mmCIF file of C-alpha atoms in Angstrom:
data_model
loop_
_atom_site.group_PDB
_atom_site.id
_atom_site.type_symbol
_atom_site.label_atom_id
_atom_site.label_comp_id
_atom_site.label_asym_id
_atom_site.label_seq_id
_atom_site.Cartn_x
_atom_site.Cartn_y
_atom_site.Cartn_z
ATOM 1 C CA MET A 1 34.334 19.925 -41.314
ATOM 2 C CA GLU A 2 30.870 21.353 -42.694
ATOM 3 C CA THR A 3 30.795 22.311 -39.020
ATOM 4 C CA LEU A 4 33.879 24.020 -39.117
ATOM 5 C CA ARG A 5 33.993 25.784 -41.849
ATOM 6 C CA CYS A 6 30.655 26.957 -40.607
ATOM 7 C CA LYS A 7 31.368 28.742 -37.689
ATOM 8 C CA LYS A 8 31.768 32.605 -37.112
ATOM 9 C CA GLY A 9 34.690 33.161 -35.377
ATOM 10 C CA PHE A 10 38.378 31.358 -35.712
ATOM 11 C CA ILE A 11 41.609 32.251 -33.227
ATOM 12 C CA CYS A 12 44.496 30.821 -34.841
ATOM 13 C CA ASP A 13 47.908 30.371 -33.088
ATOM 14 C CA MET A 14 50.532 31.200 -34.744
ATOM 15 C CA ASP A 15 53.532 29.206 -35.124
ATOM 16 C CA GLY A 16 53.515 25.916 -36.530
ATOM 17 C CA VAL A 17 49.846 26.803 -37.627
ATOM 18 C CA ILE A 18 51.354 30.109 -39.232
ATOM 19 C CA TYR A 19 54.470 29.977 -40.295
ATOM 20 C CA HIS A 20 57.676 28.300 -38.735
ATOM 21 C CA GLY A 21 60.516 30.876 -38.985
ATOM 22 C CA GLU A 22 60.187 33.032 -41.481
ATOM 23 C CA ARG A 23 58.680 31.145 -43.713
ATOM 24 C CA LEU A 24 54.921 30.668 -44.667
ATOM 25 C CA LEU A 25 53.456 26.767 -43.718
ATOM 26 C CA PRO A 26 51.509 25.972 -47.301
ATOM 27 C CA GLY A 27 47.963 26.127 -47.429
ATOM 28 C CA VAL A 28 48.003 29.526 -45.571
ATOM 29 C CA LYS A 29 47.904 32.055 -47.740
ATOM 30 C CA GLU A 30 44.095 30.337 -49.546
ATOM 31 C CA PHE A 31 43.969 29.732 -45.648
ATOM 32 C CA VAL A 32 43.636 33.733 -45.435
ATOM 33 C CA ASP A 33 41.998 34.329 -48.377
ATOM 34 C CA TRP A 34 39.182 31.252 -47.857
ATOM 35 C CA LEU A 35 38.689 33.516 -44.337
ATOM 36 C CA TYR A 36 37.806 36.980 -46.126
ATOM 37 C CA ARG A 37 36.209 35.807 -49.065
ATOM 38 C CA GLU A 38 33.639 34.341 -46.172
ATOM 39 C CA ASN A 39 33.094 37.180 -44.263
ATOM 40 C CA LYS A 40 34.851 34.911 -41.262
ATOM 41 C CA GLN A 41 36.176 37.467 -38.112
ATOM 42 C CA PHE A 42 39.090 36.014 -37.197
ATOM 43 C CA LEU A 43 42.617 36.688 -34.442
ATOM 44 C CA PHE A 44 46.554 35.117 -35.116
ATOM 45 C CA LEU A 45 46.396 34.856 -31.617
ATOM 46 C CA THR A 46 50.319 33.925 -29.698
ATOM 47 C CA ASN A 47 51.491 33.390 -25.917
ATOM 48 C CA ALA A 48 54.898 35.318 -27.531
ATOM 49 C CA SER A 49 54.907 38.482 -25.858
ATOM 50 C CA GLY A 50 58.458 40.631 -27.473
ATOM 51 C CA LYS A 51 56.000 41.795 -30.520
ATOM 52 C CA THR A 52 53.417 44.364 -31.469
ATOM 53 C CA PRO A 53 50.867 43.551 -33.879
ATOM 54 C CA LYS A 54 52.471 45.811 -36.112
ATOM 55 C CA GLU A 55 55.656 44.202 -35.921
ATOM 56 C CA LEU A 56 54.161 40.690 -36.577
ATOM 57 C CA GLN A 57 51.955 42.312 -39.083
ATOM 58 C CA GLN A 58 55.227 43.688 -40.625
ATOM 59 C CA LYS A 59 56.309 39.754 -40.484
ATOM 60 C CA LEU A 60 53.848 38.034 -42.416
ATOM 61 C CA TRP A 61 54.072 40.399 -45.275
ATOM 62 C CA ARG A 62 57.299 39.389 -45.250
ATOM 63 C CA MET A 63 56.552 35.979 -46.053
ATOM 64 C CA GLY A 64 53.637 36.925 -48.381
ATOM 65 C CA LEU A 65 50.255 37.408 -46.528
ATOM 66 C CA ASP A 66 48.617 40.602 -46.242
ATOM 67 C CA VAL A 67 46.735 40.848 -42.952
ATOM 68 C CA ASP A 68 45.641 43.824 -41.121
ATOM 69 C CA GLN A 69 47.045 44.185 -37.895
ATOM 70 C CA SER A 70 43.761 44.436 -36.134
ATOM 71 C CA HIS A 71 43.866 40.661 -36.608
ATOM 72 C CA PHE A 72 46.832 39.578 -33.800
ATOM 73 C CA TYR A 73 46.519 39.300 -30.209
ATOM 74 C CA THR A 74 49.157 39.014 -27.664
ATOM 75 C CA SER A 75 49.937 37.959 -24.722
ATOM 76 C CA ALA A 76 51.263 41.429 -23.770
ATOM 77 C CA LEU A 77 47.606 42.602 -25.049
ATOM 78 C CA ALA A 78 45.676 40.366 -22.674
ATOM 79 C CA THR A 79 48.603 41.165 -19.601
ATOM 80 C CA ALA A 80 47.822 44.799 -20.229
ATOM 81 C CA LYS A 81 44.308 44.710 -20.579
ATOM 82 C CA PHE A 82 44.148 42.644 -16.831
ATOM 83 C CA LEU A 83 46.703 44.692 -15.128
ATOM 84 C CA SER A 84 44.627 47.735 -16.374
ATOM 85 C CA ARG A 85 41.504 45.787 -15.249
ATOM 86 C CA GLN A 86 42.290 44.736 -11.649
ATOM 87 C CA SER A 87 43.801 47.778 -10.806
ATOM 88 C CA PRO A 88 44.049 51.181 -12.912
ATOM 89 C CA ASP A 89 47.203 53.208 -13.019
ATOM 90 C CA CYS A 90 49.011 51.330 -11.521
ATOM 91 C CA SER A 91 52.702 50.521 -11.934
ATOM 92 C CA ALA A 92 55.147 47.796 -13.007
ATOM 93 C CA TYR A 93 59.300 46.657 -12.875
ATOM 94 C CA VAL A 94 59.502 44.796 -17.040
ATOM 95 C CA ILE A 95 61.425 42.706 -17.975
ATOM 96 C CA GLY A 96 60.357 41.830 -21.985
ATOM 97 C CA ASP A 97 60.914 42.698 -24.613
ATOM 98 C CA PRO A 98 58.986 45.987 -26.477
ATOM 99 C CA GLY A 99 55.893 44.479 -27.334
ATOM 100 C CA LEU A 100 55.597 44.235 -23.291
ATOM 101 C CA TYR A 101 56.337 47.595 -22.702
ATOM 102 C CA ASN A 102 54.132 49.084 -25.438
ATOM 103 C CA ALA A 103 51.138 47.349 -24.556
ATOM 104 C CA LEU A 104 51.957 48.259 -21.068
ATOM 105 C CA HIS A 105 52.559 51.567 -21.896
ATOM 106 C CA ASP A 106 48.875 51.869 -24.245
ATOM 107 C CA ALA A 107 47.041 51.128 -21.096
ATOM 108 C CA GLY A 108 48.240 53.058 -18.817
ATOM 109 C CA ILE A 109 50.708 51.357 -16.629
ATOM 110 C CA ALA A 110 53.758 53.014 -15.884
ATOM 111 C CA ILE A 111 56.831 51.881 -15.700
ATOM 112 C CA ASN A 112 58.323 51.225 -12.050
ATOM 113 C CA ASP A 113 61.974 50.458 -10.826
ATOM 114 C CA VAL A 114 61.601 51.827 -7.611
ATOM 115 C CA ASP A 115 58.266 50.605 -5.404
ATOM 116 C CA PRO A 116 56.340 48.757 -8.407
ATOM 117 C CA ASP A 117 52.822 47.156 -7.624
ATOM 118 C CA TYR A 118 53.412 44.334 -10.030
ATOM 119 C CA VAL A 119 56.971 42.581 -11.660
ATOM 120 C CA ILE A 120 56.299 41.509 -14.790
ATOM 121 C CA VAL A 121 58.182 38.914 -17.077
ATOM 122 C CA GLY A 122 57.722 37.904 -20.769
ATOM 123 C CA GLU A 123 60.069 36.517 -23.266
ATOM 124 C CA THR A 124 63.366 38.587 -23.839
ATOM 125 C CA VAL A 125 66.885 38.374 -25.031
ATOM 126 C CA ASN A 126 67.839 40.839 -22.403
ATOM 127 C CA TYR A 127 67.859 38.848 -19.339
ATOM 128 C CA ASN A 128 70.581 39.056 -16.895
ATOM 129 C CA PHE A 129 71.357 38.630 -12.780
ATOM 130 C CA ASP A 130 70.684 42.335 -12.485
ATOM 131 C CA LYS A 131 67.395 41.843 -13.416
ATOM 132 C CA ILE A 132 66.444 38.983 -11.778
ATOM 133 C CA CYS A 133 68.125 40.732 -8.106
ATOM 134 C CA ARG A 134 65.452 43.718 -8.738
ATOM 135 C CA ALA A 135 62.209 41.424 -9.251
ATOM 136 C CA MET A 136 62.885 39.013 -6.621
ATOM 137 C CA HIS A 137 63.856 42.171 -3.884
ATOM 138 C CA HIS A 138 60.434 43.688 -6.038
ATOM 139 C CA VAL A 139 58.719 40.531 -5.727
ATOM 140 C CA MET A 140 60.109 40.399 -1.846
ATOM 141 C CA ASN A 141 58.510 43.334 -0.909
ATOM 142 C CA GLY A 142 55.006 43.215 -2.033
ATOM 143 C CA ALA A 143 54.859 43.537 -6.022
ATOM 144 C CA LYS A 144 52.687 41.154 -6.992
ATOM 145 C CA PHE A 145 53.706 38.524 -10.046
ATOM 146 C CA ILE A 146 52.895 37.984 -13.647
ATOM 147 C CA GLY A 147 53.824 36.248 -15.931
ATOM 148 C CA THR A 148 52.774 36.546 -19.666
ATOM 149 C CA ASN A 149 52.568 32.717 -20.778
ATOM 150 C CA THR A 150 53.473 29.577 -19.191
ATOM 151 C CA ASP A 151 55.643 28.258 -22.006
ATOM 152 C CA LEU A 152 58.832 27.103 -21.113
ATOM 153 C CA THR A 153 60.660 26.768 -24.249
ATOM 154 C CA GLY A 154 59.897 28.548 -28.141
ATOM 155 C CA PRO A 155 61.027 28.254 -31.549
ATOM 156 C CA SER A 156 64.122 29.682 -32.872
ATOM 157 C CA GLU A 157 65.969 30.585 -35.965
ATOM 158 C CA ASN A 158 68.724 28.528 -34.580
ATOM 159 C CA GLY A 159 66.721 25.991 -32.682
ATOM 160 C CA ILE A 160 64.846 25.966 -28.958
ATOM 161 C CA ILE A 161 65.166 28.453 -26.801
ATOM 162 C CA PRO A 162 64.207 29.652 -23.331
ATOM 163 C CA ALA A 163 60.266 30.825 -23.028
ATOM 164 C CA CYS A 164 58.534 32.366 -20.206
ATOM 165 C CA ARG A 165 58.530 29.874 -17.921
ATOM 166 C CA ALA A 166 61.385 29.280 -17.847
ATOM 167 C CA LEU A 167 62.921 33.073 -17.326
ATOM 168 C CA VAL A 168 60.231 33.360 -14.482
ATOM 169 C CA ALA A 169 61.244 30.277 -12.266
ATOM 170 C CA PRO A 170 64.278 31.847 -10.604
ATOM 171 C CA ILE A 171 62.629 34.363 -9.061
ATOM 172 C CA GLU A 172 59.457 31.921 -8.225
ATOM 173 C CA ILE A 173 62.379 29.680 -6.897
ATOM 174 C CA THR A 174 64.509 32.547 -4.536
ATOM 175 C CA THR A 175 61.040 34.338 -4.047
ATOM 176 C CA GLY A 176 58.413 31.453 -3.202
ATOM 177 C CA VAL A 177 55.829 33.378 -4.942
ATOM 178 C CA SER A 178 54.213 31.417 -7.790
ATOM 179 C CA ALA A 179 53.835 33.949 -10.880
ATOM 180 C CA TYR A 180 50.418 34.716 -12.203
ATOM 181 C CA TYR A 181 49.945 33.461 -16.367
ATOM 182 C CA ILE A 182 48.349 35.246 -18.529
ATOM 183 C CA GLY A 183 48.556 33.709 -21.511
ATOM 184 C CA LYS A 184 46.970 30.639 -23.596
ATOM 185 C CA PRO A 185 45.971 28.170 -21.567
ATOM 186 C CA ASN A 186 44.462 30.764 -19.001
ATOM 187 C CA PRO A 187 40.553 30.679 -20.202
ATOM 188 C CA LEU A 188 41.105 35.035 -19.967
ATOM 189 C CA MET A 189 43.490 35.438 -22.325
ATOM 190 C CA MET A 190 40.467 32.901 -24.709
ATOM 191 C CA ARG A 191 37.608 35.089 -23.327
ATOM 192 C CA SER A 192 39.535 38.652 -24.029
ATOM 193 C CA ALA A 193 40.115 37.112 -27.401
ATOM 194 C CA ILE A 194 36.540 35.464 -28.544
ATOM 195 C CA HIS A 195 35.204 39.635 -27.494
ATOM 196 C CA ARG A 196 37.239 41.202 -29.509
ATOM 197 C CA LEU A 197 36.024 38.203 -32.366
ATOM 198 C CA GLY A 198 32.829 39.912 -31.563
ATOM 199 C CA VAL A 199 30.899 36.058 -31.857
ATOM 200 C CA HIS A 200 29.454 33.528 -29.266
ATOM 201 C CA SER A 201 31.713 31.132 -28.069
ATOM 202 C CA GLU A 202 29.391 28.201 -29.898
ATOM 203 C CA GLU A 203 29.827 29.872 -33.071
ATOM 204 C CA ALA A 204 33.921 30.024 -33.000
ATOM 205 C CA ALA A 205 36.983 27.503 -33.258
ATOM 206 C CA MET A 206 40.894 27.319 -32.075
ATOM 207 C CA ILE A 207 42.607 26.112 -34.039
ATOM 208 C CA GLY A 208 46.606 24.896 -33.116
ATOM 209 C CA ASP A 209 49.573 23.312 -33.154
ATOM 210 C CA ARG A 210 50.046 22.765 -29.519
ATOM 211 C CA MET A 211 47.878 20.309 -26.991
ATOM 212 C CA ASP A 212 48.938 21.558 -24.026
ATOM 213 C CA THR A 213 48.177 25.410 -24.724
ATOM 214 C CA ASP A 214 46.036 25.838 -28.221
ATOM 215 C CA ILE A 215 43.396 22.664 -27.313
ATOM 216 C CA ILE A 216 43.244 22.535 -23.907
ATOM 217 C CA ALA A 217 42.328 26.361 -23.574
ATOM 218 C CA GLY A 218 39.942 25.958 -26.742
ATOM 219 C CA ILE A 219 38.058 22.914 -25.085
ATOM 220 C CA GLU A 220 38.185 25.179 -21.749
ATOM 221 C CA SER A 221 36.875 28.154 -23.467
ATOM 222 C CA GLY A 222 34.219 26.383 -25.068
ATOM 223 C CA LEU A 223 35.610 26.647 -28.532
ATOM 224 C CA ASP A 224 35.345 24.011 -31.234
ATOM 225 C CA THR A 225 39.700 22.493 -31.221
ATOM 226 C CA VAL A 226 40.840 21.905 -34.396
ATOM 227 C CA LEU A 227 44.637 20.079 -33.906
ATOM 228 C CA VAL A 228 47.151 20.943 -36.764
ATOM 229 C CA LEU A 229 50.336 18.366 -37.504
ATOM 230 C CA SER A 230 51.730 21.086 -38.809
ATOM 231 C CA GLY A 231 53.770 22.404 -35.594
ATOM 232 C CA VAL A 232 55.123 20.710 -32.532
ATOM 233 C CA THR A 233 52.462 18.409 -32.222
ATOM 234 C CA SER A 234 52.134 14.377 -33.752
ATOM 235 C CA LYS A 235 49.410 12.067 -33.894
ATOM 236 C CA GLU A 236 51.047 9.977 -31.600
ATOM 237 C CA ASN A 237 51.557 12.586 -28.728
ATOM 238 C CA ILE A 238 48.038 13.052 -28.954
ATOM 239 C CA THR A 239 47.346 9.801 -26.950
ATOM 240 C CA GLN A 240 49.886 11.448 -23.908
ATOM 241 C CA TYR A 241 46.435 13.313 -22.448
ATOM 242 C CA PRO A 242 43.539 13.136 -21.193
ATOM 243 C CA TYR A 243 41.055 14.653 -23.405
ATOM 244 C CA ARG A 244 41.299 15.331 -27.788
ATOM 245 C CA PRO A 245 40.769 17.806 -30.061
ATOM 246 C CA ARG A 246 37.518 17.593 -31.866
ATOM 247 C CA ILE A 247 39.162 17.545 -35.462
ATOM 248 C CA ILE A 248 43.053 16.950 -36.818
ATOM 249 C CA LEU A 249 44.382 18.016 -40.049
ATOM 250 C CA ASN A 250 47.463 18.573 -41.888
ATOM 251 C CA GLY A 251 47.259 21.829 -41.696
ATOM 252 C CA VAL A 252 45.310 25.061 -42.335
ATOM 253 C CA ASN A 253 44.993 24.134 -45.548
ATOM 254 C CA ASP A 254 42.323 21.022 -45.455
ATOM 255 C CA ILE A 255 40.135 24.051 -43.988
ATOM 256 C CA PRO A 256 38.783 26.013 -47.616
ATOM 257 C CA GLY A 257 36.102 24.346 -48.934
#
């Protein structure tokens, strides 16, 4: 634990680590106070692409946690950064929510429903047959295919709902083209996050509740890894995986010294 507490940077997953739905998890406020008090660099990292950093900031503020929006990083931002470096001034047909559209706009990527360079799919409640057909035809006509993350399902107030990979699947199946996924566990997103932190990977830790995204992403990026049992993973689940986190905690409230 002392090795963990001495790290200069912390990358934290959000749902299952910081909150459940609209409820802040126990000890999170104390953990964030500790991060500020100890002058740690930190990012709240989420595979969800639908919300902007400002919206995520406001969500935490409603729960009683005041964190500057510069501390949030999403798969939408990582996707926009990837495209702006790969193909500056490109255009895209997008299936997603405002967080994805805003990130692409800010990166100078034009929305194009006619002859896009890319088809990009993120989470959205506005998903229908027409959008699947349009995306399918663009991919078959040569548009490159991007998924913001590999999450198959996600949490909601009413239980589990389809997430990005479930929405990508019909387009992959009908075109025979596999999407390239940007979010965790792709080290691409993790390297971008580490760069934002401004610390070396050996001086940073990844805190998450999922073995298949958070922990493997941390391991592959050279970060110290912390699994918290406040989300979807139980101690019994851990043995299913060929890799392990360095530390297992009940929640982030165990970290402040």
